[in-house]
Amino acid sequence: MTAAAIPAAVACRVGTLGAGPTRLSARGTEDTLGLGGDASWQVDATIVGSCPQAAVARDSELAVLLVGEVMGDGGPEGVLRLCRDMGRWAFGEVTGRFAAVVVHGASRRVTLSVDHAGTVPLYVVQTWDGDLEVATEAKVLAPPAGRGRPLPGTDDVPGLRGVRRLRAGTCLTLHASGHAEASSTWVVPAHREQVDPDEAVAQVRAVIDTAVAWQARERMVTVLSGGIDSSAVAATVKAHLGSVSTMTMGTDRSDEFAPASTVAEYLGAQHTEVSTTIDSVLAELPSVVALTECADPAVTEYLLPLARLYREVPTGSRVITGYGADIPLGGMHRGKAQMALEELIVHDMSTFDGLNELSPNLGTHLGLWTSHPYWDRAVLNRLVTLAAELKRRDGKDKWVLREAFRNVLPAETVQRPKLGIHEGSGTTSFWSEVLLAQGVEPSRVPAAKSRISGAVYDLVVVGGTAPESVDLDALTSSAVAREVVGA
Ligand code: IOT
Ligand code: MG
């Protein structure tokens, strides 16, 4: 290519591929939306598969492709207006659950952005010739080794050299000249505030209320464990919609049906219990890794039962969860001292990016849109910055959250100790037993899980194998064999 660093095409691919093709031609399908540019600078976007929340807005100069939802009125049109007024600084004012691609036809630049927490992942490859490809899944960009240039504001994608993931809360502008500049739209707050406890409780209730309110609408299903996080969400949905639908999953090994039905009855919810086998939960592993594009075994364990449950949620629903509350509140760390709690929260808040645990892909391949109000920007800001003594108080974890919902939930729900979904469904213990039964030493079980998740990742993300073609038993046996001999 002669005109070095002038992008010849921007191919945006959004949506979840599900069982469909894992690689796509560079541009020009029936679904292609011409986003802008001219003959020498062609910009296309393709919405692939079922992505319920992708839309385009444009005027004579700009085109915005928005995947997901933004708070406030306007949707993609609102983002377009802001971009017109503020250029790349617009995204500091946009909050929601989204990834966006903005094409400035006349000035030949493309801006990419994701929300504060990167909840809708966005991947990018730019060749040394300037060709640019953007996608909401890394696997569709799988490059020949070394093809992509480094870009600011992005991180490597393990196993896919040249493919870059936009960091959470980042806005990246790529100019036709080859210049690339990144800026932050959000950073994890480092300060803490001493707030009067009653005031903190009221503020937490208010921010959660607002976060649920802008997402609450018809066909909303709250996935409910009967713990404080999802019960508080269910109560808030009920307050806004006047009714609430809840779904709880359990397996032949373990369930949380009793605590969930306590909440459902109290709220007068339309409640569904989903009973399934633990084998079918573990069988989700290739699919979960393919959808999150993350090989972290702990995150995978949390998401396996949710992914299994999502298969039972009616297509077209909006799923709302209590996922993520434990991260800013330190809820996963039972019984730790105050200092350690703060340290653990700082650690968890500095390591979430790239785990993709809130990725919409888990729902979109089934025609569902998911939302996670605890990771709404305002909620997260409020929760993170509260002093640890309000998060763990009077011997209770997540004290401020429990207090905030004390008057709208049963007392036993407000007091119920934390039980993770991976525990309540029996997922962690079952997967461990499968490995122990094959001879893995107890101390090596986490390493074996890691090895298996990594091998699945190599197949379904790096190799592009369809998740349903993965033979998990065979892969487990070979990972175990290596683990047992310490290879
Ligand atoms: P957990 O908090 O138990 O569950 C997350 C959400 O999944 C719940 O709020 C609820 O909406 C849904 N859920 C859980 N169990 C069920 C069930 N049986 N039926 C239906 N829905 C259910 C792990 C965890 O403990 O999940 N997630 C933590 C920690 C994440 C750690 N990540 C990190 N450090 N980066 C969390 O904060 O949610
Ligand atoms: Mg929870």
Short mmCIF file of C-alpha atoms and ligand atoms in Angstrom, two decimals:
data_model
loop_
_atom_site.label_atom_id
_atom_site.label_comp_id
_atom_site.label_asym_id
_atom_site.label_seq_id
_atom_site.Cartn_x
_atom_site.Cartn_y
_atom_site.Cartn_z
CA MET A 1 0.00 0.00 0.00
CA THR A 2 1.42 3.39 -0.96
CA ALA A 3 -0.30 5.93 1.26
CA ALA A 4 1.16 4.57 4.44
CA ALA A 5 -0.95 4.83 7.56
CA ILE A 6 -4.06 6.02 5.77
CA PRO A 7 -6.81 3.65 6.80
CA ALA A 8 -8.36 2.15 3.71
CA ALA A 9 -11.21 0.58 5.56
CA VAL A 10 -12.70 0.37 8.97
CA ALA A 11 -14.55 -2.86 9.36
CA CYS A 12 -16.58 -2.83 12.52
CA ARG A 13 -18.11 -6.05 13.62
CA VAL A 14 -20.48 -6.01 16.48
CA GLY A 15 -22.68 -8.66 17.91
CA THR A 16 -22.22 -12.14 19.13
CA LEU A 17 -21.30 -14.76 16.67
CA GLY A 18 -22.73 -17.60 18.69
CA ALA A 19 -22.63 -20.73 16.60
CA GLY A 20 -22.15 -18.78 13.40
CA PRO A 21 -18.97 -18.25 11.43
CA THR A 22 -16.00 -17.24 13.51
CA ARG A 23 -14.23 -15.38 10.76
CA LEU A 24 -15.68 -12.88 8.41
CA SER A 25 -14.58 -11.22 5.25
CA ALA A 26 -13.06 -7.82 5.70
CA ARG A 27 -16.04 -5.88 4.42
CA GLY A 28 -18.99 -5.81 2.14
CA THR A 29 -21.76 -8.05 3.32
CA GLU A 30 -25.46 -7.45 2.90
CA ASP A 31 -25.68 -6.08 6.39
CA THR A 32 -22.95 -3.54 5.84
CA LEU A 33 -23.79 -0.03 6.88
CA GLY A 34 -21.75 2.56 5.06
CA LEU A 35 -20.58 4.72 7.91
CA GLY A 36 -18.82 7.45 6.04
CA GLY A 37 -15.69 8.34 4.18
CA ASP A 38 -15.24 8.42 0.41
CA ALA A 39 -13.90 6.15 -2.28
CA SER A 40 -10.34 6.28 -0.94
CA TRP A 41 -11.39 5.96 2.67
CA GLN A 42 -14.15 3.50 3.04
CA VAL A 43 -15.77 2.89 6.38
CA ASP A 44 -18.19 0.06 6.88
CA ALA A 45 -19.86 -1.47 9.87
CA THR A 46 -21.46 -4.85 10.02
CA ILE A 47 -23.86 -5.85 12.72
CA VAL A 48 -23.48 -9.58 13.05
CA GLY A 49 -25.92 -12.06 14.46
CA SER A 50 -28.27 -11.07 17.20
CA CYS A 51 -27.10 -7.92 18.88
CA PRO A 52 -30.24 -6.43 20.36
CA GLN A 53 -28.62 -3.15 21.21
CA ALA A 54 -26.65 -1.88 18.24
CA ALA A 55 -27.66 1.23 16.32
CA VAL A 56 -26.23 3.88 14.05
CA ALA A 57 -26.79 7.62 13.96
CA ARG A 58 -25.29 9.99 11.42
CA ASP A 59 -25.25 13.47 10.04
CA SER A 60 -23.32 15.00 7.17
CA GLU A 61 -19.98 14.83 9.00
CA LEU A 62 -20.19 12.13 11.62
CA ALA A 63 -21.45 8.62 12.02
CA VAL A 64 -21.82 6.91 15.37
CA LEU A 65 -22.16 3.18 15.84
CA LEU A 66 -23.30 2.50 19.36
CA VAL A 67 -23.43 -0.97 20.87
CA GLY A 68 -25.30 -0.98 24.12
CA GLU A 69 -27.11 1.74 25.99
CA VAL A 70 -26.32 5.18 27.28
CA MET A 71 -28.01 6.93 30.15
CA GLY A 72 -30.17 9.94 29.46
CA ASP A 73 -32.19 10.63 26.38
CA GLY A 74 -30.93 10.42 22.89
CA GLY A 75 -29.17 7.05 22.48
CA PRO A 76 -26.83 7.15 19.48
CA GLU A 77 -28.36 10.46 18.36
CA GLY A 78 -27.45 11.97 21.73
CA VAL A 79 -23.89 10.66 21.45
CA LEU A 80 -23.71 12.10 17.94
CA ARG A 81 -24.76 15.53 19.21
CA LEU A 82 -22.19 15.41 22.00
CA CYS A 83 -19.45 14.33 19.60
CA ARG A 84 -20.36 17.19 17.29
CA ASP A 85 -20.03 19.65 20.17
CA MET A 86 -17.08 18.22 22.04
CA GLY A 87 -15.10 16.01 19.71
CA ARG A 88 -13.30 13.20 21.44
CA TRP A 89 -13.95 14.72 24.86
CA ALA A 90 -17.61 13.82 24.48
CA PHE A 91 -17.11 10.42 26.03
CA GLY A 92 -16.27 11.81 29.44
CA GLU A 93 -19.92 12.87 29.55
CA VAL A 94 -21.41 9.65 28.22
CA THR A 95 -22.31 7.08 30.79
CA GLY A 96 -23.90 3.69 30.32
CA ARG A 97 -23.06 0.22 29.12
CA PHE A 98 -21.65 0.70 25.66
CA ALA A 99 -18.93 0.54 23.07
CA ALA A 100 -18.88 3.20 20.37
CA VAL A 101 -17.21 3.82 17.04
CA VAL A 102 -17.37 7.36 15.71
CA VAL A 103 -16.30 8.13 12.17
CA HIS A 104 -15.45 11.70 11.24
CA GLY A 105 -15.64 11.55 7.47
CA ALA A 106 -14.24 14.96 6.55
CA SER A 107 -11.37 14.99 9.02
CA ARG A 108 -10.62 11.33 8.43
CA ARG A 109 -10.47 10.10 11.91
CA VAL A 110 -12.09 7.34 13.87
CA THR A 111 -12.76 7.45 17.60
CA LEU A 112 -13.34 4.32 19.63
CA SER A 113 -14.65 4.34 23.16
CA VAL A 114 -16.02 2.00 25.81
CA ASP A 115 -17.82 2.78 29.04
CA HIS A 116 -16.03 3.45 32.33
CA ALA A 117 -15.81 -0.24 33.17
CA GLY A 118 -15.36 -1.58 29.65
CA THR A 119 -18.48 -3.67 30.10
CA VAL A 120 -18.90 -3.94 26.32
CA PRO A 121 -15.45 -5.04 25.18
CA LEU A 122 -14.02 -3.54 22.01
CA TYR A 123 -11.08 -4.95 20.09
CA VAL A 124 -9.02 -3.34 17.41
CA VAL A 125 -6.33 -4.21 14.92
CA GLN A 126 -4.56 -1.59 12.88
CA THR A 127 -2.09 -2.79 10.29
CA TRP A 128 1.10 -0.92 9.57
CA ASP A 129 -0.61 0.10 6.32
CA GLY A 130 -3.31 1.79 8.35
CA ASP A 131 -6.16 -0.63 7.72
CA LEU A 132 -8.32 -0.76 10.77
CA GLU A 133 -10.67 -3.42 12.01
CA VAL A 134 -12.79 -3.13 15.09
CA ALA A 135 -14.96 -5.80 16.65
CA THR A 136 -16.77 -6.61 19.84
CA GLU A 137 -15.13 -10.03 19.82
CA ALA A 138 -11.38 -10.53 19.56
CA LYS A 139 -11.61 -13.88 17.82
CA VAL A 140 -12.93 -12.38 14.60
CA LEU A 141 -9.81 -10.27 14.31
CA ALA A 142 -7.35 -13.14 14.68
CA PRO A 143 -4.36 -11.81 12.77
CA PRO A 144 -1.32 -13.31 11.23
CA ALA A 145 1.34 -12.91 13.92
CA GLY A 146 2.72 -9.44 14.30
CA ARG A 147 0.25 -7.82 11.96
CA GLY A 148 -1.08 -5.10 14.23
CA ARG A 149 0.66 -1.96 15.39
CA PRO A 150 0.70 -1.01 19.08
CA LEU A 151 -1.96 1.51 20.03
CA PRO A 152 -2.19 3.74 23.12
CA GLY A 153 -4.97 3.05 25.62
CA THR A 154 -5.09 -0.60 24.69
CA ASP A 155 -3.84 -3.89 26.08
CA ASP A 156 -2.68 -7.07 24.40
CA VAL A 157 -5.11 -9.87 23.96
CA PRO A 158 -3.41 -13.06 25.15
CA GLY A 159 -2.64 -15.39 22.27
CA LEU A 160 -3.75 -12.94 19.57
CA ARG A 161 -0.69 -10.86 18.80
CA GLY A 162 -1.61 -7.62 17.13
CA VAL A 163 -5.17 -7.58 18.43
CA ARG A 164 -5.64 -4.89 21.06
CA ARG A 165 -8.41 -4.45 23.63
CA LEU A 166 -9.49 -0.94 24.47
CA ARG A 167 -9.01 -0.37 28.19
CA ALA A 168 -12.00 0.37 30.38
CA GLY A 169 -12.86 4.07 30.44
CA THR A 170 -10.77 4.89 27.40
CA CYS A 171 -11.29 6.88 24.25
CA LEU A 172 -8.90 6.25 21.36
CA THR A 173 -8.71 8.44 18.28
CA LEU A 174 -6.98 7.21 15.14
CA HIS A 175 -6.16 9.79 12.51
CA ALA A 176 -5.66 9.07 8.84
CA SER A 177 -2.19 10.55 9.28
CA GLY A 178 -1.32 7.56 11.42
CA HIS A 179 -1.34 9.55 14.66
CA ALA A 180 -3.17 7.82 17.51
CA GLU A 181 -4.13 9.41 20.82
CA ALA A 182 -5.88 7.97 23.84
CA SER A 183 -7.51 9.65 26.80
CA SER A 184 -9.23 8.39 29.92
CA THR A 185 -12.91 8.94 30.50
CA TRP A 186 -12.87 7.35 33.93
CA VAL A 187 -10.31 6.06 36.38
CA VAL A 188 -10.88 3.97 39.47
CA PRO A 189 -11.21 6.47 42.34
CA ALA A 190 -8.36 6.22 44.82
CA HIS A 191 -9.73 8.50 47.52
CA ARG A 192 -12.12 7.51 50.30
CA GLU A 193 -14.75 9.62 52.01
CA GLN A 194 -15.81 9.65 55.63
CA VAL A 195 -19.55 9.94 55.22
CA ASP A 196 -22.03 9.94 58.08
CA PRO A 197 -23.39 6.34 58.13
CA ASP A 198 -27.05 7.34 57.74
CA GLU A 199 -26.15 9.65 54.90
CA ALA A 200 -24.09 6.93 53.20
CA VAL A 201 -27.01 4.50 53.48
CA ALA A 202 -29.37 7.01 51.89
CA GLN A 203 -26.91 7.79 49.10
CA VAL A 204 -26.36 4.13 48.28
CA ARG A 205 -30.10 3.56 48.07
CA ALA A 206 -30.51 6.62 45.83
CA VAL A 207 -27.76 5.78 43.34
CA ILE A 208 -28.96 2.19 42.96
CA ASP A 209 -32.48 3.46 42.50
CA THR A 210 -31.39 5.75 39.65
CA ALA A 211 -29.27 3.04 38.04
CA VAL A 212 -32.15 0.57 38.00
CA ALA A 213 -34.69 3.21 36.96
CA TRP A 214 -33.05 4.05 33.65
CA GLN A 215 -32.81 0.41 32.68
CA ALA A 216 -36.10 -0.90 34.02
CA ARG A 217 -38.65 -1.73 31.36
CA GLU A 218 -40.98 -4.41 30.13
CA ARG A 219 -39.79 -8.00 29.87
CA MET A 220 -37.21 -7.52 32.58
CA VAL A 221 -36.08 -10.60 34.48
CA THR A 222 -34.12 -10.33 37.72
CA VAL A 223 -31.81 -13.30 38.23
CA LEU A 224 -32.18 -13.84 41.93
CA SER A 225 -30.06 -15.80 44.39
CA GLY A 226 -31.85 -14.52 47.48
CA GLY A 227 -28.66 -12.78 48.64
CA ILE A 228 -28.65 -9.08 49.43
CA ASP A 229 -27.24 -7.94 46.05
CA SER A 230 -29.82 -9.44 43.72
CA SER A 231 -32.66 -9.05 46.25
CA ALA A 232 -31.99 -5.31 46.46
CA VAL A 233 -32.13 -5.16 42.65
CA ALA A 234 -35.41 -7.12 42.58
CA ALA A 235 -36.97 -4.79 45.17
CA THR A 236 -35.87 -1.75 43.16
CA VAL A 237 -37.22 -3.17 39.90
CA LYS A 238 -40.53 -3.80 41.66
CA ALA A 239 -40.58 -0.21 42.90
CA HIS A 240 -40.17 1.10 39.36
CA LEU A 241 -42.25 -1.30 37.29
CA GLY A 242 -44.88 -2.16 39.89
CA SER A 243 -44.10 -5.86 39.44
CA VAL A 244 -41.02 -8.03 39.15
CA SER A 245 -40.14 -11.31 37.43
CA THR A 246 -37.45 -13.36 39.08
CA MET A 247 -35.59 -16.52 38.11
CA THR A 248 -33.42 -18.72 40.30
CA MET A 249 -31.34 -21.65 39.20
CA GLY A 250 -30.30 -24.70 41.15
CA THR A 251 -28.65 -27.98 40.29
CA ASP A 252 -28.99 -31.60 41.34
CA ARG A 253 -26.12 -30.81 43.67
CA SER A 254 -27.05 -27.57 45.36
CA ASP A 255 -29.50 -24.69 45.12
CA GLU A 256 -30.63 -21.45 46.74
CA PHE A 257 -34.32 -22.02 46.08
CA ALA A 258 -35.43 -21.41 49.67
CA PRO A 259 -33.78 -18.00 50.23
CA ALA A 260 -34.76 -16.87 46.73
CA SER A 261 -38.40 -17.82 47.22
CA THR A 262 -38.47 -15.95 50.54
CA VAL A 263 -37.63 -12.78 48.62
CA ALA A 264 -39.88 -13.59 45.67
CA GLU A 265 -42.87 -14.17 47.94
CA TYR A 266 -42.20 -11.02 49.93
CA LEU A 267 -42.10 -8.97 46.73
CA GLY A 268 -45.03 -10.80 45.13
CA ALA A 269 -42.72 -11.67 42.23
CA GLN A 270 -43.57 -13.79 39.25
CA HIS A 271 -41.00 -16.37 40.18
CA THR A 272 -39.47 -19.26 38.24
CA GLU A 273 -37.18 -21.95 39.60
CA VAL A 274 -34.88 -23.58 37.07
CA SER A 275 -33.54 -26.99 38.07
CA THR A 276 -30.74 -28.41 36.05
CA THR A 277 -27.90 -30.88 36.29
CA ILE A 278 -24.46 -29.87 37.44
CA ASP A 279 -23.04 -31.63 34.36
CA SER A 280 -24.93 -29.23 32.13
CA VAL A 281 -23.47 -26.30 34.09
CA LEU A 282 -19.88 -27.48 33.66
CA ALA A 283 -20.60 -28.24 30.00
CA GLU A 284 -21.01 -24.47 29.48
CA LEU A 285 -17.26 -24.00 29.92
CA PRO A 286 -16.27 -23.76 26.25
CA SER A 287 -19.17 -21.45 25.54
CA VAL A 288 -18.43 -19.17 28.52
CA VAL A 289 -14.76 -18.86 27.58
CA ALA A 290 -15.69 -18.20 23.95
CA LEU A 291 -18.16 -15.49 24.96
CA THR A 292 -16.06 -13.74 27.59
CA GLU A 293 -12.80 -14.35 25.75
CA CYS A 294 -11.21 -14.69 29.16
CA ALA A 295 -9.36 -17.69 30.54
CA ASP A 296 -9.56 -16.75 34.22
CA PRO A 297 -10.88 -19.88 35.95
CA ALA A 298 -12.44 -18.05 38.91
CA VAL A 299 -14.47 -15.75 36.67
CA THR A 300 -15.42 -18.75 34.57
CA GLU A 301 -16.72 -20.52 37.67
CA TYR A 302 -18.92 -17.54 38.53
CA LEU A 303 -20.28 -17.33 35.02
CA LEU A 304 -20.93 -21.02 34.31
CA PRO A 305 -24.18 -21.22 36.30
CA LEU A 306 -25.35 -17.82 35.03
CA ALA A 307 -24.67 -18.85 31.44
CA ARG A 308 -26.66 -22.04 32.02
CA LEU A 309 -29.54 -20.10 33.54
CA TYR A 310 -29.60 -17.61 30.66
CA ARG A 311 -30.50 -20.46 28.32
CA GLU A 312 -33.82 -20.75 30.17
CA VAL A 313 -34.65 -17.03 30.08
CA PRO A 314 -37.22 -16.17 27.39
CA THR A 315 -35.57 -14.68 24.29
CA GLY A 316 -36.03 -10.94 24.08
CA SER A 317 -35.88 -10.43 27.85
CA ARG A 318 -33.75 -7.88 29.61
CA VAL A 319 -31.83 -9.61 32.36
CA ILE A 320 -30.81 -7.60 35.41
CA THR A 321 -28.34 -9.03 37.92
CA GLY A 322 -26.69 -8.20 41.23
CA TYR A 323 -23.32 -9.16 39.76
CA GLY A 324 -20.34 -7.11 40.76
CA ALA A 325 -21.56 -5.70 44.09
CA ASP A 326 -18.92 -7.67 45.93
CA ILE A 327 -16.04 -5.99 44.13
CA PRO A 328 -16.34 -2.38 45.42
CA LEU A 329 -17.84 -3.56 48.72
CA GLY A 330 -15.31 -6.29 49.43
CA GLY A 331 -18.09 -8.85 49.79
CA MET A 332 -16.02 -11.82 48.65
CA HIS A 333 -13.62 -11.47 51.54
CA ARG A 334 -15.47 -12.78 54.55
CA GLY A 335 -13.97 -12.24 57.95
CA LYS A 336 -10.98 -10.12 56.97
CA ALA A 337 -9.79 -7.22 59.11
CA GLN A 338 -10.50 -3.60 58.15
CA MET A 339 -7.07 -2.80 56.70
CA ALA A 340 -7.01 -5.97 54.67
CA LEU A 341 -10.50 -5.24 53.36
CA GLU A 342 -9.39 -1.90 51.92
CA GLU A 343 -6.37 -3.53 50.37
CA LEU A 344 -8.48 -6.27 48.83
CA ILE A 345 -10.92 -3.77 47.37
CA VAL A 346 -8.05 -1.80 45.84
CA HIS A 347 -6.71 -5.02 44.39
CA ASP A 348 -10.06 -6.14 42.95
CA MET A 349 -10.74 -2.69 41.50
CA SER A 350 -7.38 -2.65 39.79
CA THR A 351 -7.67 -6.09 38.22
CA PHE A 352 -11.18 -6.25 36.73
CA ASP A 353 -10.28 -4.81 33.33
CA GLY A 354 -10.09 -7.52 30.70
CA LEU A 355 -11.87 -10.20 32.72
CA ASN A 356 -15.00 -9.35 30.73
CA GLU A 357 -17.23 -10.74 33.47
CA LEU A 358 -19.95 -8.21 32.55
CA SER A 359 -19.70 -8.82 28.81
CA PRO A 360 -23.09 -8.67 27.09
CA ASN A 361 -22.00 -11.56 24.87
CA LEU A 362 -23.19 -13.99 27.55
CA GLY A 363 -26.71 -12.81 26.84
CA THR A 364 -26.70 -11.52 23.29
CA HIS A 365 -26.08 -14.91 21.69
CA LEU A 366 -29.42 -15.93 23.20
CA GLY A 367 -31.19 -12.70 22.28
CA LEU A 368 -30.95 -11.29 25.81
CA TRP A 369 -29.64 -7.96 26.98
CA THR A 370 -28.01 -7.97 30.42
CA SER A 371 -27.46 -5.15 32.87
CA HIS A 372 -25.55 -4.89 36.10
CA PRO A 373 -26.59 -1.86 38.14
CA TYR A 374 -23.80 -2.17 40.74
CA TRP A 375 -21.36 -1.33 37.96
CA ASP A 376 -23.31 1.67 36.80
CA ARG A 377 -20.82 4.54 36.92
CA ALA A 378 -22.52 6.55 39.67
CA VAL A 379 -23.14 3.47 41.81
CA LEU A 380 -19.57 2.33 41.43
CA ASN A 381 -18.22 5.78 42.24
CA ARG A 382 -20.30 5.93 45.43
CA LEU A 383 -19.53 2.38 46.56
CA VAL A 384 -15.80 2.46 45.85
CA THR A 385 -15.18 5.75 47.63
CA LEU A 386 -16.94 4.92 50.89
CA ALA A 387 -14.61 4.24 53.78
CA ALA A 388 -14.12 0.53 54.48
CA GLU A 389 -15.71 0.92 57.93
CA LEU A 390 -19.05 1.43 56.16
CA LYS A 391 -18.58 -1.67 54.05
CA ARG A 392 -17.78 -3.93 56.94
CA ARG A 393 -19.44 -2.79 60.16
CA ASP A 394 -20.78 -4.45 63.31
CA GLY A 395 -19.29 -7.69 61.98
CA LYS A 396 -21.46 -7.53 58.84
CA ASP A 397 -20.12 -7.54 55.31
CA LYS A 398 -21.72 -5.12 52.80
CA TRP A 399 -23.19 -3.27 55.78
CA VAL A 400 -24.10 -0.11 53.90
CA LEU A 401 -25.97 -2.04 51.21
CA ARG A 402 -27.83 -4.19 53.72
CA GLU A 403 -28.90 -1.09 55.64
CA ALA A 404 -29.99 0.65 52.45
CA PHE A 405 -32.55 -2.06 51.70
CA ARG A 406 -33.54 -2.98 55.25
CA ASN A 407 -37.05 -1.61 54.94
CA VAL A 408 -37.96 -3.25 51.63
CA LEU A 409 -36.73 -6.82 52.13
CA PRO A 410 -37.36 -9.58 54.67
CA ALA A 411 -35.10 -9.38 57.73
CA GLU A 412 -33.59 -12.79 57.01
CA THR A 413 -32.59 -11.65 53.51
CA VAL A 414 -30.97 -8.50 54.85
CA GLN A 415 -28.95 -10.62 57.28
CA ARG A 416 -28.18 -13.54 54.98
CA PRO A 417 -24.44 -14.22 54.76
CA LYS A 418 -22.74 -14.15 51.39
CA LEU A 419 -22.85 -17.31 49.31
CA GLY A 420 -21.26 -17.02 45.87
CA ILE A 421 -23.10 -18.37 42.85
CA HIS A 422 -20.23 -20.79 42.23
CA GLU A 423 -20.83 -22.18 45.73
CA GLY A 424 -24.62 -22.04 45.80
CA SER A 425 -24.89 -23.97 42.55
CA GLY A 426 -22.20 -26.50 43.47
CA THR A 427 -20.09 -25.53 40.46
CA THR A 428 -16.74 -25.04 42.22
CA SER A 429 -16.98 -28.21 44.28
CA PHE A 430 -18.20 -30.32 41.36
CA TRP A 431 -15.43 -29.21 39.03
CA SER A 432 -12.90 -29.86 41.81
CA GLU A 433 -14.27 -33.36 42.37
CA VAL A 434 -14.04 -34.20 38.67
CA LEU A 435 -10.34 -33.33 38.85
CA LEU A 436 -9.67 -35.04 42.17
CA ALA A 437 -11.29 -38.20 40.83
CA GLN A 438 -8.78 -38.16 37.98
CA GLY A 439 -5.86 -38.04 40.40
CA VAL A 440 -5.12 -34.33 40.70
CA GLU A 441 -3.62 -33.46 44.10
CA PRO A 442 -5.92 -31.18 46.13
CA SER A 443 -3.30 -28.42 46.16
CA ARG A 444 -3.06 -28.60 42.37
CA VAL A 445 -6.79 -28.31 41.65
CA PRO A 446 -6.66 -24.52 41.00
CA ALA A 447 -3.69 -25.02 38.67
CA ALA A 448 -5.54 -27.77 36.80
CA LYS A 449 -8.60 -25.54 36.41
CA SER A 450 -6.37 -22.81 35.10
CA ARG A 451 -4.76 -25.18 32.64
CA ILE A 452 -8.15 -26.35 31.37
CA SER A 453 -9.54 -22.82 30.99
CA GLY A 454 -6.36 -21.84 29.16
CA ALA A 455 -6.60 -24.81 26.80
CA VAL A 456 -10.24 -23.99 26.05
CA TYR A 457 -9.26 -20.36 25.42
CA ASP A 458 -6.57 -21.43 22.98
CA LEU A 459 -9.11 -23.45 21.04
CA VAL A 460 -12.16 -21.20 20.99
CA VAL A 461 -10.60 -17.74 21.04
CA VAL A 462 -7.15 -18.13 19.50
CA GLY A 463 -8.00 -21.08 17.25
CA GLY A 464 -11.54 -20.05 16.36
CA THR A 465 -13.00 -23.49 17.11
CA ALA A 466 -16.75 -23.41 17.71
CA PRO A 467 -17.41 -24.03 21.42
CA GLU A 468 -19.81 -26.88 20.69
CA SER A 469 -17.00 -28.73 18.90
CA VAL A 470 -14.78 -28.73 21.99
CA ASP A 471 -14.44 -32.14 23.63
CA LEU A 472 -14.19 -31.00 27.22
CA ASP A 473 -13.63 -34.51 28.62
CA ALA A 474 -10.70 -35.16 26.31
CA LEU A 475 -9.25 -31.75 27.00
CA THR A 476 -9.65 -32.28 30.75
CA SER A 477 -7.93 -35.67 30.61
CA SER A 478 -4.97 -34.27 28.75
CA ALA A 479 -4.71 -31.24 31.07
CA VAL A 480 -4.92 -33.57 34.07
CA ALA A 481 -2.26 -35.87 32.62
CA ARG A 482 0.11 -32.91 32.33
CA GLU A 483 -0.81 -31.65 35.78
CA VAL A 484 -0.30 -35.04 37.39
CA VAL A 485 3.14 -35.55 35.87
CA GLY A 486 3.95 -31.86 36.49
CA ALA A 487 4.68 -31.13 32.85
P1 IOT B 1 -22.82 -13.81 43.26
O1 IOT B 1 -22.68 -12.50 43.93
O2 IOT B 1 -23.21 -14.97 44.08
O3 IOT B 1 -23.81 -13.76 42.03
C1 IOT B 1 -23.81 -12.73 41.12
C2 IOT B 1 -25.23 -12.50 40.64
O4 IOT B 1 -25.69 -13.66 39.93
C3 IOT B 1 -26.25 -12.33 41.75
O5 IOT B 1 -26.31 -11.02 42.24
C4 IOT B 1 -27.54 -12.75 41.06
O6 IOT B 1 -28.07 -11.71 40.27
C5 IOT B 1 -27.07 -13.87 40.17
N1 IOT B 1 -27.24 -15.18 40.84
C6 IOT B 1 -26.42 -15.75 41.75
N2 IOT B 1 -26.87 -16.95 42.14
C7 IOT B 1 -28.01 -17.17 41.44
C8 IOT B 1 -28.94 -18.24 41.37
N3 IOT B 1 -28.80 -19.34 42.08
N4 IOT B 1 -29.99 -18.11 40.55
C9 IOT B 1 -30.16 -17.00 39.82
N5 IOT B 1 -29.29 -15.97 39.82
C10 IOT B 1 -28.24 -16.04 40.62
C11 IOT B 1 -19.17 -13.91 42.11
C12 IOT B 1 -20.25 -14.22 43.06
O7 IOT B 1 -20.05 -14.45 44.21
O8 IOT B 1 -21.47 -14.13 42.48
N6 IOT B 1 -19.27 -12.58 41.67
C13 IOT B 1 -18.83 -11.56 42.60
C14 IOT B 1 -17.35 -11.30 42.56
C15 IOT B 1 -16.75 -11.03 41.25
C16 IOT B 1 -15.25 -11.03 41.41
N7 IOT B 1 -14.64 -10.40 40.31
C17 IOT B 1 -13.53 -9.67 40.39
N8 IOT B 1 -12.83 -9.58 41.52
N9 IOT B 1 -13.15 -9.04 39.32
C18 IOT B 1 -19.70 -10.33 42.39
O9 IOT B 1 -19.29 -9.25 42.79
O10 IOT B 1 -20.78 -10.48 41.90
MG MG B 2 -23.49 -11.16 44.87
#
